[in-house]
Amino acid sequence: MDPLPTSQSVVLTGYHLNDDSTDDFVNSIKEETERSSPGRRCGQYSMNQAHSRNMENPQYERSYSQDSLDELSMADYWNEVENIQTTQENCQEEQEEVAVKVPDEGEVEEEWLKNAGLSGLVSGDTQESIAILSTLTSTQAEAVQRRVETFTMTMKKKNKQHFPDVRDIFSPQASSTNEVSAVATDGDEREDTAEKIEGQLNNLAIKDESIQHTDINLEISYSEQAANTKDKSNNENPIREDDSPLPNYRLPKEKTGTTKAGDLAPQDMKKVHSLALIEITALYDTLGVDFKQHKAMRVKIREMGLFGVPLSVLLEQDQKKFPGTKVPLILQKLIAHIEEEGLNTEGILRIPGLASRIKSLREELEAKFYEKTFNWENVRQHDAASILKLFIRELPHPLVTLEYLDAFLAVQNLAHRKHQLQALNLLVLLLPDQNRDTLKSLLEFLQRLIDNKESNKMTLNNVSVIMAPNLFMFKGCCSKTQLAMAAGTSTIMRYLIKYQELLWTIPKFIMNQVRRQNIEHHKKLSKEKAVMKLLKKMTYDKDKHERNQTDKSLHDPVTLQGVIRVQAPSLSKVSMAIQLTEDLKASDILARFQQYLSQNSRITESTNKEEVCLYEIGGNIGERCLDDDTYMKDLYQLNPNAEWVIKPRCQ
């Protein structure tokens, strides 16, 4: 890994650049707009002008991913940048200041290891880290090893401190790609079951390219796939610049259920976050793409209000009024207002509202929104759309976070669409919950808008090029290099909108690794429990009694006959015994329970309104809301020690 530059801070102010390139950049945008699409304000296309001046357009580097983004579509991008500049110039409020720190050499590796859950490799307490390393693939372990080596060498040069030898940490005894210990239990009787479960997990991990692919493989680590096909990929053509539509990737159906971001308990999502960080780093390493994580060291922010307020502060305000709120109320209301007025308005998003009117509405919203005295009837469709974009771009930190902004932008440097989608999938999983939920709400709205393209003339391309600068032009970071980024960021935006279902899915290989980590954790607890028993010198009779109880539960005839017991403590005191069959799905169990409650008049009005879910709890998972199409027998075989509970979906 190349050494990082020395520490420096760059102050970014609003969308105004702080250096001498400000005027040149704005003029270049205006010239680009005039040359490629004169008279295109308010969404009016000038086909003849665009074609006649084709040779006069500024030369800018096209990314590999610029397919189906024609000249007229990109003209919307430049118009949007100009509208952003105009809106900012009409705002008289003091601009927010953000100091972005480029980390010192070694700092970025230390922070990376901490975020990956491997801080023990820095502190010297490697026991917990070794347990995590034992669940990693070879490419993931190599990514970790590179960062440990860089950190160790840097610290030795700086402080001449002693750190664990990286060869000891990554020795075959400490870490193994395909060898994972069995499920830890309190009795030897359960070892055979544990080995079977681990065998299922390992078989999934070591599958090779002989697997029958449909569209995109979620069972094998992305970085492993990239490493295995690297030589082949070098001979393949990269994404071509053509007018073909984006392909429809089908989400593979998994018998043990598809897991979405938000389906897992916080402790398991924390593991997903760490694994996604390791995997995206391994993927970028394998493909030769570099990115640096940045941090905001000093931020002058507003601590109340609607615009320019951190997402966390907004949600804290909103949750005081509506507990459980996951998406800012102002964004929800803006989306609802636009949809109430209808999504058929031509040029919505593209045609800007009058700058002075937007400024006035913004001030009025700040004063009256939470007081519920704001008159939404006075807000026109285009004005509401302009305010929505203003809200997104004025967040103190980008919606995709400052920390991973470079990683998102690096997606455009990947030469193949499959790799781009894999990278975006991992980056979405890396986002904090509040950012991911807000981004999803925005993207779902944009898709609904695109669904009405026949009347509003807003295609996927139109929406993407307009929203890209609002999402990715963080404060003052746009410069002349933005000319090279335009097509790339627009295509990233297209992928985020079109492939939402895929991008919000937790790949099966990561879910398998989460289960392995839980297995290792249970093993550790079992050992600690055994030690405590010895220290307390428990009596033979008591110990014998506990073993008998364990044996009884293990050999329960109901369990051996393939029957699970489903509970719904918040809905009924009665549990149901469900016989497992090959075709029994989670949706079937929910339907049976609802029918039982209905027959016994135990469904209340509040119960009907709540979305309930069948949860897999315990065993080798913390808590997981099951997909309706989960085949219960297959899942039971993967996690026989789980409990099955029906309850309202976690809000």
XYZ file of C-alpha atoms in Angstrom:
651
model
C 0.000 0.000 0.000
C 1.435 3.372 -0.989
C 2.290 5.728 1.845
C -0.236 8.476 2.435
C 0.586 12.178 2.193
C 1.255 14.200 5.277
C -1.604 15.678 7.225
C -3.328 18.709 5.792
C -6.699 20.376 6.121
C -8.813 21.860 3.361
C -11.646 24.215 4.258
C -14.678 23.850 2.017
C -17.294 26.586 2.079
C -20.786 25.994 0.681
C -20.783 25.361 -3.053
C -18.434 28.300 -3.564
C -14.841 27.370 -4.318
C -12.230 29.047 -2.162
C -9.439 29.219 -4.738
C -8.893 31.252 -7.862
C -10.600 28.681 -10.054
C -14.116 29.729 -8.984
C -14.868 32.072 -11.840
C -13.194 29.826 -14.407
C -15.241 26.849 -13.303
C -18.566 28.682 -13.291
C -17.791 30.184 -16.696
C -16.841 26.784 -18.082
C -20.190 25.418 -16.905
C -22.047 28.316 -18.527
C -20.090 27.949 -21.767
C -20.764 24.206 -21.790
C -24.481 24.827 -21.256
C -24.652 27.495 -23.968
C -22.734 25.407 -26.512
C -24.453 22.085 -25.951
C -27.978 23.305 -25.313
C -28.687 27.032 -25.771
C -32.188 27.907 -24.727
C -32.583 24.695 -22.699
C -33.666 26.478 -19.555
C -36.897 25.018 -18.219
C -36.171 21.703 -19.927
C -36.534 22.741 -23.592
C -34.297 20.642 -25.854
C -32.584 22.104 -28.912
C -31.751 19.055 -30.989
C -30.300 20.885 -33.982
C -28.014 23.065 -31.906
C -26.733 20.113 -29.942
C -25.827 18.148 -33.063
C -24.447 21.049 -35.067
C -22.021 21.977 -32.299
C -20.951 18.468 -31.493
C -17.314 19.163 -32.447
C -17.197 22.321 -30.299
C -18.076 20.673 -26.972
C -15.318 20.727 -24.330
C -13.263 17.578 -24.199
C -13.679 15.739 -20.921
C -12.678 12.268 -19.921
C -15.502 9.760 -20.215
C -15.529 7.043 -17.594
C -15.864 3.385 -18.551
C -19.358 3.460 -17.132
C -20.798 6.115 -19.427
C -23.216 4.031 -21.419
C -26.575 5.430 -22.536
C -25.804 8.941 -21.300
C -26.093 11.060 -24.421
C -25.087 14.682 -24.936
C -28.573 16.017 -24.324
C -28.871 14.096 -21.062
C -25.565 15.501 -19.849
C -26.728 19.015 -20.683
C -29.223 18.575 -17.849
C -26.254 17.954 -15.575
C -24.627 21.292 -16.454
C -27.926 23.122 -16.121
C -28.392 21.614 -12.674
C -24.892 22.710 -11.609
C -25.674 26.228 -12.790
C -28.986 26.194 -10.897
C -27.165 25.102 -7.755
C -24.731 27.998 -8.165
C -27.584 30.459 -8.696
C -29.487 29.221 -5.655
C -26.371 29.519 -3.514
C -25.686 33.065 -4.685
C -29.233 34.078 -3.693
C -28.735 32.717 -0.190
C -27.493 35.435 2.140
C -26.960 33.151 5.130
C -23.488 32.409 6.400
C -22.054 29.338 4.711
C -21.128 26.288 6.706
C -17.439 25.497 7.005
C -16.073 21.983 6.882
C -12.440 21.091 7.478
C -11.539 17.844 5.747
C -8.466 16.078 7.078
C -6.252 13.891 4.940
C -4.974 11.342 7.478
C -1.320 10.964 8.416
C 0.579 7.932 7.264
C -0.534 5.043 9.459
C -3.616 6.836 10.799
C -5.856 5.604 8.014
C -4.776 1.988 8.589
C -5.365 2.289 12.322
C -8.838 3.729 11.760
C -9.571 1.092 9.125
C -8.637 -1.757 11.471
C -10.780 -0.228 14.202
C -13.812 0.072 11.900
C -13.251 -3.484 10.691
C -13.510 -4.755 14.269
C -9.809 -5.616 14.341
C -8.501 -2.998 16.760
C -6.889 -5.852 18.719
C -4.294 -6.102 15.962
C -3.210 -2.583 16.917
C -3.404 -2.873 20.689
C -1.752 -6.287 20.792
C -4.800 -8.105 22.175
C -5.167 -10.394 19.168
C -7.385 -13.133 20.609
C -10.698 -11.571 19.534
C -9.259 -10.520 16.176
C -7.983 -14.014 15.416
C -11.522 -15.345 15.842
C -12.710 -12.856 13.202
C -9.772 -13.581 10.912
C -10.639 -17.269 10.946
C -13.901 -16.481 9.125
C -12.330 -14.421 6.313
C -11.668 -15.462 2.734
C -8.127 -15.386 1.355
C -8.583 -12.053 -0.441
C -10.148 -10.494 2.662
C -7.289 -11.775 4.847
C -4.763 -10.370 2.370
C -6.434 -6.951 2.530
C -6.213 -7.002 6.330
C -2.615 -8.185 6.246
C -1.558 -5.352 3.925
C -2.981 -2.764 6.287
C -1.469 -4.377 9.369
C 1.940 -4.432 7.661
C 1.683 -0.779 6.625
C 0.581 0.292 10.102
C 3.291 -1.752 11.827
C 6.081 -0.428 9.593
C 4.895 3.155 10.041
C 4.668 2.927 13.815
C 8.100 1.308 14.055
C 9.595 4.155 12.045
C 7.839 6.801 14.109
C 8.038 5.448 17.645
C 10.194 2.335 17.438
C 7.408 0.575 19.335
C 7.004 -3.169 19.446
C 3.938 -4.559 17.701
C 2.870 -8.153 17.105
C 4.678 -9.724 14.165
C 2.244 -9.844 11.258
C 3.545 -13.333 10.400
C 2.374 -14.559 13.783
C -1.076 -13.028 13.370
C -1.604 -14.489 9.912
C 0.011 -17.858 10.542
C -1.910 -20.932 9.327
C -2.725 -21.773 12.938
C -4.222 -18.343 13.595
C -6.248 -17.886 10.430
C -7.706 -20.249 7.891
C -9.794 -19.370 4.884
C -11.946 -22.441 4.668
C -11.595 -24.012 8.121
C -14.069 -22.777 10.708
C -14.691 -24.340 14.106
C -17.987 -26.036 14.902
C -20.867 -24.487 16.824
C -20.020 -24.170 20.509
C -22.373 -25.954 22.862
C -22.586 -26.910 26.497
C -22.487 -30.636 25.763
C -20.520 -32.986 23.544
C -23.781 -34.441 22.222
C -24.277 -31.406 19.933
C -20.891 -31.553 18.177
C -22.201 -33.655 15.277
C -24.966 -31.126 14.557
C -22.461 -28.290 14.733
C -20.136 -29.984 12.269
C -23.013 -30.476 9.820
C -23.915 -26.783 10.049
C -20.320 -25.745 9.513
C -20.067 -28.115 6.588
C -22.997 -26.349 4.932
C -21.362 -22.961 5.475
C -17.972 -24.124 4.196
C -19.454 -25.765 1.117
C -20.985 -22.426 0.191
C -17.683 -20.625 0.763
C -15.563 -22.849 -1.483
C -17.841 -23.107 -4.515
C -16.001 -22.172 -7.703
C -16.971 -20.750 -11.050
C -18.663 -24.016 -12.014
C -21.753 -22.728 -10.191
C -24.634 -21.930 -12.505
C -24.844 -18.125 -12.587
C -28.078 -16.350 -13.390
C -27.174 -12.678 -13.097
C -25.055 -11.892 -10.069
C -23.532 -14.312 -7.581
C -24.208 -13.485 -3.913
C -22.848 -16.756 -2.513
C -19.132 -16.254 -3.209
C -17.097 -13.315 -1.942
C -16.984 -10.557 -4.581
C -13.231 -10.136 -4.150
C -12.737 -13.890 -4.572
C -14.804 -13.793 -7.761
C -12.725 -10.871 -9.024
C -9.468 -12.672 -8.201
C -10.612 -15.899 -9.870
C -11.709 -14.162 -13.060
C -9.072 -11.425 -13.196
C -7.179 -12.926 -16.114
C -10.389 -13.603 -18.019
C -11.658 -10.089 -17.338
C -8.532 -8.567 -18.851
C -9.543 -10.101 -22.167
C -13.157 -8.935 -21.926
C -14.417 -5.656 -23.258
C -15.153 -3.034 -20.599
C -18.526 -1.345 -20.376
C -19.146 0.104 -23.804
C -20.502 3.471 -24.674
C -23.772 2.665 -26.427
C -27.469 3.379 -26.309
C -28.552 0.008 -24.935
C -30.696 0.066 -21.794
C -29.369 -1.211 -18.492
C -29.851 -4.965 -18.037
C -32.363 -6.301 -15.536
C -30.433 -8.200 -12.896
C -32.640 -10.707 -11.126
C -32.084 -11.092 -7.419
C -31.135 -14.748 -6.779
C -33.652 -16.591 -4.637
C -32.110 -18.258 -1.603
C -33.972 -21.078 0.159
C -32.802 -19.915 3.602
C -34.206 -16.468 2.806
C -33.016 -13.168 1.380
C -31.728 -10.743 4.020
C -32.086 -6.991 3.560
C -30.317 -4.194 5.369
C -32.552 -3.567 8.365
C -33.634 -7.194 8.797
C -30.917 -7.935 11.356
C -30.462 -6.986 14.996
C -27.939 -4.160 15.687
C -25.241 -6.546 16.945
C -25.338 -8.515 13.698
C -25.540 -5.378 11.529
C -22.355 -4.214 13.249
C -20.666 -7.404 12.027
C -22.092 -6.824 8.535
C -20.606 -3.317 8.548
C -17.146 -4.613 9.496
C -17.254 -7.403 6.929
C -18.489 -5.046 4.195
C -15.553 -2.713 4.906
C -13.072 -5.580 4.687
C -14.715 -6.891 1.514
C -14.901 -3.545 -0.344
C -11.239 -2.975 0.493
C -10.327 -6.458 -0.743
C -12.370 -5.926 -3.918
C -10.731 -2.573 -4.672
C -7.291 -4.026 -3.891
C -7.914 -6.920 -6.282
C -9.093 -4.585 -9.049
C -6.280 -2.077 -8.473
C -8.510 0.798 -7.359
C -7.398 3.124 -4.575
C -9.577 5.247 -2.322
C -8.915 7.186 0.852
C -11.254 7.714 3.768
C -11.576 11.339 4.866
C -12.906 12.816 8.056
C -14.476 16.142 8.946
C -12.233 17.520 11.679
C -14.093 20.767 12.284
C -17.623 21.482 11.225
C -19.566 24.667 11.860
C -23.125 23.407 11.839
C -26.588 24.463 12.850
C -27.968 22.656 15.856
C -31.639 23.149 15.035
C -33.858 23.811 12.060
C -34.373 22.012 8.749
C -31.679 22.965 6.256
C -27.959 22.558 6.828
C -28.650 20.463 9.933
C -26.936 17.075 10.472
C -29.098 14.057 9.793
C -28.666 12.850 13.374
C -29.881 16.175 14.784
C -32.878 16.230 12.432
C -33.928 12.729 13.433
C -33.457 13.515 17.108
C -35.820 16.471 16.692
C -38.318 14.383 14.750
C -38.238 11.411 17.112
C -39.306 13.632 20.005
C -42.549 14.203 18.128
C -42.819 10.803 16.405
C -40.789 8.044 18.104
C -39.263 5.553 15.711
C -38.872 8.029 12.850
C -36.143 6.831 10.489
C -36.379 9.425 7.706
C -36.471 13.208 8.347
C -40.046 14.484 8.487
C -39.301 17.391 6.149
C -38.117 14.993 3.432
C -41.140 12.766 3.969
C -43.461 15.765 3.680
C -41.779 17.119 0.548
C -42.082 13.727 -1.151
C -45.695 13.328 -0.018
C -46.609 16.826 -1.271
C -45.085 16.196 -4.693
C -46.951 12.897 -4.971
C -50.232 14.364 -3.731
C -50.093 16.921 -6.514
C -49.343 14.104 -8.950
C -46.164 12.830 -10.552
C -47.330 13.696 -14.056
C -45.986 17.262 -14.117
C -43.643 17.575 -17.086
C -40.033 18.385 -16.259
C -40.398 17.920 -12.510
C -36.907 17.970 -10.954
C -35.473 19.340 -14.210
C -37.292 22.689 -14.308
C -36.135 24.773 -11.328
C -38.363 26.941 -9.209
C -37.755 30.683 -9.131
C -34.690 31.289 -6.911
C -36.262 34.153 -4.950
C -39.409 32.105 -4.309
C -37.346 29.108 -3.170
C -35.486 31.331 -0.727
C -38.751 32.691 0.669
C -40.284 29.216 1.024
C -37.170 27.955 2.752
C -37.319 30.725 5.345
C -41.022 30.115 5.889
C -40.481 26.383 6.327
C -37.758 26.997 8.894
C -40.157 29.142 10.931
C -43.429 27.223 10.539
C -42.795 23.567 9.698
C -42.630 22.193 13.226
C -45.386 24.572 14.316
C -47.624 22.989 11.665
C -48.647 26.423 10.403
C -46.933 26.198 7.011
C -49.396 26.397 4.108
C -48.439 23.668 1.659
C -51.160 24.717 -0.770
C -48.925 27.611 -1.848
C -46.052 25.299 -2.847
C -45.909 24.498 -6.539
C -44.632 21.180 -7.849
C -41.362 22.543 -9.245
C -40.772 24.560 -6.091
C -41.215 21.485 -3.890
C -38.794 19.524 -6.081
C -36.246 22.340 -5.876
C -36.559 22.468 -2.081
C -36.118 18.693 -1.896
C -32.846 18.932 -3.843
C -31.781 21.887 -1.694
C -32.358 19.852 1.466
C -30.195 16.963 0.177
C -27.231 19.046 -0.912
C -27.224 21.307 2.149
C -26.707 18.474 4.587
C -23.430 19.282 6.410
C -22.098 15.901 5.312
C -23.044 14.110 2.091
C -25.850 11.585 2.323
C -23.343 8.904 1.271
C -21.073 10.203 4.121
C -17.815 12.103 3.815
C -15.923 9.026 4.984
C -17.003 6.916 1.982
C -17.580 9.624 -0.631
C -14.299 8.778 -2.366
C -15.197 5.084 -2.354
C -18.533 5.846 -4.055
C -16.803 8.033 -6.643
C -14.203 5.305 -7.245
C -16.984 3.041 -8.548
C -16.801 4.877 -11.879
C -13.186 3.670 -12.264
C -14.249 0.008 -12.338
C -14.316 -1.269 -15.900
C -17.129 -3.811 -15.582
C -20.722 -3.286 -14.527
C -20.786 -6.383 -12.341
C -17.905 -5.017 -10.265
C -19.592 -1.622 -10.054
C -22.785 -3.159 -8.684
C -20.870 -5.330 -6.239
C -18.978 -2.300 -4.943
C -22.168 -0.239 -4.578
C -23.839 -3.124 -2.725
C -21.026 -3.144 -0.147
C -20.938 0.656 0.139
C -24.683 0.821 0.819
C -24.183 -1.682 3.656
C -21.376 0.510 5.017
C -23.630 3.550 5.435
C -24.958 4.395 8.907
C -28.580 3.313 9.351
C -29.917 6.882 9.221
C -28.089 7.645 5.961
C -29.063 4.348 4.362
C -32.742 4.716 5.332
C -32.903 8.315 4.084
C -31.162 7.426 0.822
C -33.587 4.535 0.291
C -36.590 6.793 0.822
C -35.203 9.247 -1.735
C -34.421 6.537 -4.305
C -37.848 4.919 -3.951
C -39.435 8.303 -4.651
C -37.232 8.817 -7.705
C -38.245 5.398 -9.032
C -41.935 6.236 -8.621
C -41.304 9.451 -10.505
C -39.576 7.531 -13.317
C -42.527 5.131 -13.463
C -44.554 8.114 -14.726
C -42.018 9.056 -17.422
C -44.586 8.900 -20.226
C -46.307 11.983 -18.834
C -43.566 13.815 -16.909
C -40.808 13.142 -19.479
C -38.385 12.225 -16.680
C -36.514 9.084 -17.693
C -33.921 7.249 -15.625
C -31.193 9.184 -17.449
C -32.870 12.560 -16.865
C -33.386 11.963 -13.168
C -29.877 10.570 -12.679
C -27.963 13.440 -14.264
C -30.033 15.976 -12.326
C -29.700 14.274 -8.941
C -26.004 13.338 -9.301
C -24.580 16.813 -8.525
C -27.014 17.198 -5.629
C -25.833 13.932 -4.084
C -22.126 13.864 -4.960
C -21.033 17.523 -5.229
C -20.208 17.851 -1.560
C -19.864 21.504 -0.633
C -16.919 23.014 -2.532
C -15.377 19.845 -3.887
C -16.447 20.472 -7.480
C -13.713 21.879 -9.701
C -12.599 21.488 -13.283
C -12.158 17.781 -12.573
C -15.941 17.704 -12.259
C -16.032 17.659 -16.056
C -14.438 14.228 -15.895
C -16.748 13.098 -13.096
C -20.030 14.153 -14.670
C -20.834 11.001 -16.633
C -19.405 8.708 -13.972
C -21.426 10.115 -11.068
C -24.552 10.195 -13.212
C -24.148 6.498 -13.966
C -23.607 5.725 -10.271
C -26.885 7.537 -9.635
C -28.587 5.421 -12.313
C -27.415 2.241 -10.641
C -28.552 3.399 -7.201
C -32.049 4.040 -8.552
C -32.467 1.042 -10.857
C -30.847 -1.659 -8.729
C -32.188 -0.716 -5.282
C -33.457 -4.205 -4.480
C -30.074 -5.759 -5.209
C -27.996 -3.030 -3.529
C -29.929 -3.251 -0.243
C -29.476 -7.031 -0.055
C -26.901 -8.517 2.320
C -24.958 -11.070 0.230
C -25.200 -14.647 1.422
C -21.431 -14.955 1.809
C -21.490 -12.119 4.354
C -24.441 -13.696 6.181
C -22.464 -16.945 6.374
C -19.522 -15.066 7.871
C -21.798 -13.410 10.422
C -23.060 -16.835 11.467
C -19.485 -18.099 11.785
C -18.529 -15.174 13.989
C -21.510 -15.915 16.234
C -20.410 -19.552 16.374
C -16.948 -18.463 17.514
C -18.503 -16.158 20.104
C -20.635 -18.981 21.508
C -17.581 -21.209 21.720
C -15.786 -18.577 23.764
C -18.772 -18.170 26.093
C -19.009 -21.927 26.548
C -15.371 -22.140 27.556
C -15.787 -19.260 30.000
C -18.871 -20.925 31.430
C -16.970 -24.185 31.922
C -14.202 -22.353 33.769
C -16.724 -20.624 36.017
C -18.250 -23.982 36.898
C -14.870 -25.281 37.995
C -14.097 -22.161 40.006
C -17.419 -22.317 41.809
C -16.897 -26.033 42.496
C -20.447 -26.891 41.633
C -21.749 -30.027 43.269
C -21.946 -33.242 41.325
C -25.704 -33.537 41.777
C -26.394 -30.059 40.467
C -24.073 -30.564 37.530
C -25.714 -33.920 36.808
C -29.142 -32.304 36.955
C -28.121 -29.656 34.403
C -26.721 -32.309 32.062
C -29.933 -34.295 32.320
C -31.943 -31.201 31.483
C -29.711 -30.531 28.491
C -29.973 -34.133 27.315
C -33.737 -33.986 27.655
C -34.008 -30.896 25.518
C -31.570 -32.247 22.947
C -33.498 -35.497 22.544
C -36.926 -33.904 22.668
C -39.000 -36.088 20.320
C -40.771 -33.001 18.947
C -37.445 -31.568 17.774
C -36.280 -34.878 16.323
C -39.532 -35.203 14.368
C -38.883 -31.889 12.584
C -41.436 -29.808 14.446
C -40.747 -26.236 15.481
C -42.660 -24.212 18.032
C -43.630 -20.696 16.979
C -44.477 -18.057 19.565
C -46.091 -14.645 19.326
C -45.839 -13.195 22.846
C -47.108 -9.751 21.859
C -50.168 -11.223 20.085
C -51.070 -14.381 21.946
C -50.040 -16.472 24.952
C -50.463 -19.606 22.859
C -47.592 -21.062 20.820
C -48.073 -23.207 17.736
C -46.328 -26.466 16.847
C -45.481 -26.418 13.120
C -44.497 -29.558 11.219
C -41.644 -28.809 8.830
C -42.130 -29.863 5.227
C -40.038 -29.318 2.105
C -42.284 -26.566 0.760
C -43.247 -24.796 4.017
C -42.420 -21.076 3.829
C -42.321 -18.296 6.410
C -45.395 -16.741 4.782
C -47.328 -19.983 5.378
C -46.586 -19.841 9.113
C -47.685 -16.197 9.295
C -50.909 -17.052 7.454
C -51.673 -19.936 9.829
C -51.080 -17.788 12.880
C -53.220 -14.960 11.560
C -55.980 -17.467 10.817
C -55.739 -18.915 14.319
C -55.930 -15.466 15.931
C -58.849 -14.500 13.691
C -60.803 -17.637 14.583
C -60.244 -16.963 18.260
C -61.129 -13.234 17.923
C -57.687 -12.198 19.151
C -56.773 -9.806 16.362
C -57.215 -6.218 17.456
C -57.440 -3.184 15.213
C -53.888 -2.163 16.165
C -52.615 -5.652 15.322
C -54.081 -5.446 11.833
C -52.296 -2.168 11.164
C -48.898 -3.448 12.271
C -46.633 -5.294 9.889
C -45.651 -8.516 11.609
C -42.683 -10.685 10.753
C -41.477 -14.173 11.620
C -38.114 -13.821 13.364
C -35.222 -16.253 13.613
C -33.718 -15.588 17.055
C -30.629 -17.107 18.630
C -28.460 -20.030 17.667
C -25.915 -18.730 15.151
C -27.744 -15.442 14.555
C -28.766 -12.595 16.816
C -32.176 -11.721 15.407
C -33.369 -11.783 11.806
C -36.684 -10.878 10.183
C -37.404 -13.594 7.639
C -38.248 -13.075 4.016
C -41.728 -14.442 3.206
C -40.186 -16.884 0.720
C -37.844 -18.472 3.289
C -38.081 -22.274 3.234
C -38.299 -23.145 6.916
C -36.883 -26.665 6.762
C -33.729 -25.466 5.008
C -33.291 -22.658 7.523
C -33.936 -24.995 10.454
C -31.152 -27.268 9.210
C -28.820 -24.278 9.071
C -29.791 -23.015 12.538
C -31.504 -25.784 14.557
C -30.977 -23.987 17.867
C -32.933 -20.895 16.900
C -36.257 -19.812 18.375
C -39.095 -18.729 16.112
C -41.088 -15.675 17.137
C -43.805 -13.662 15.389
C -43.821 -10.004 16.362
C -44.281 -6.546 14.836
C -41.443 -5.625 12.519
C -38.781 -3.589 14.340
C -39.290 0.099 13.735
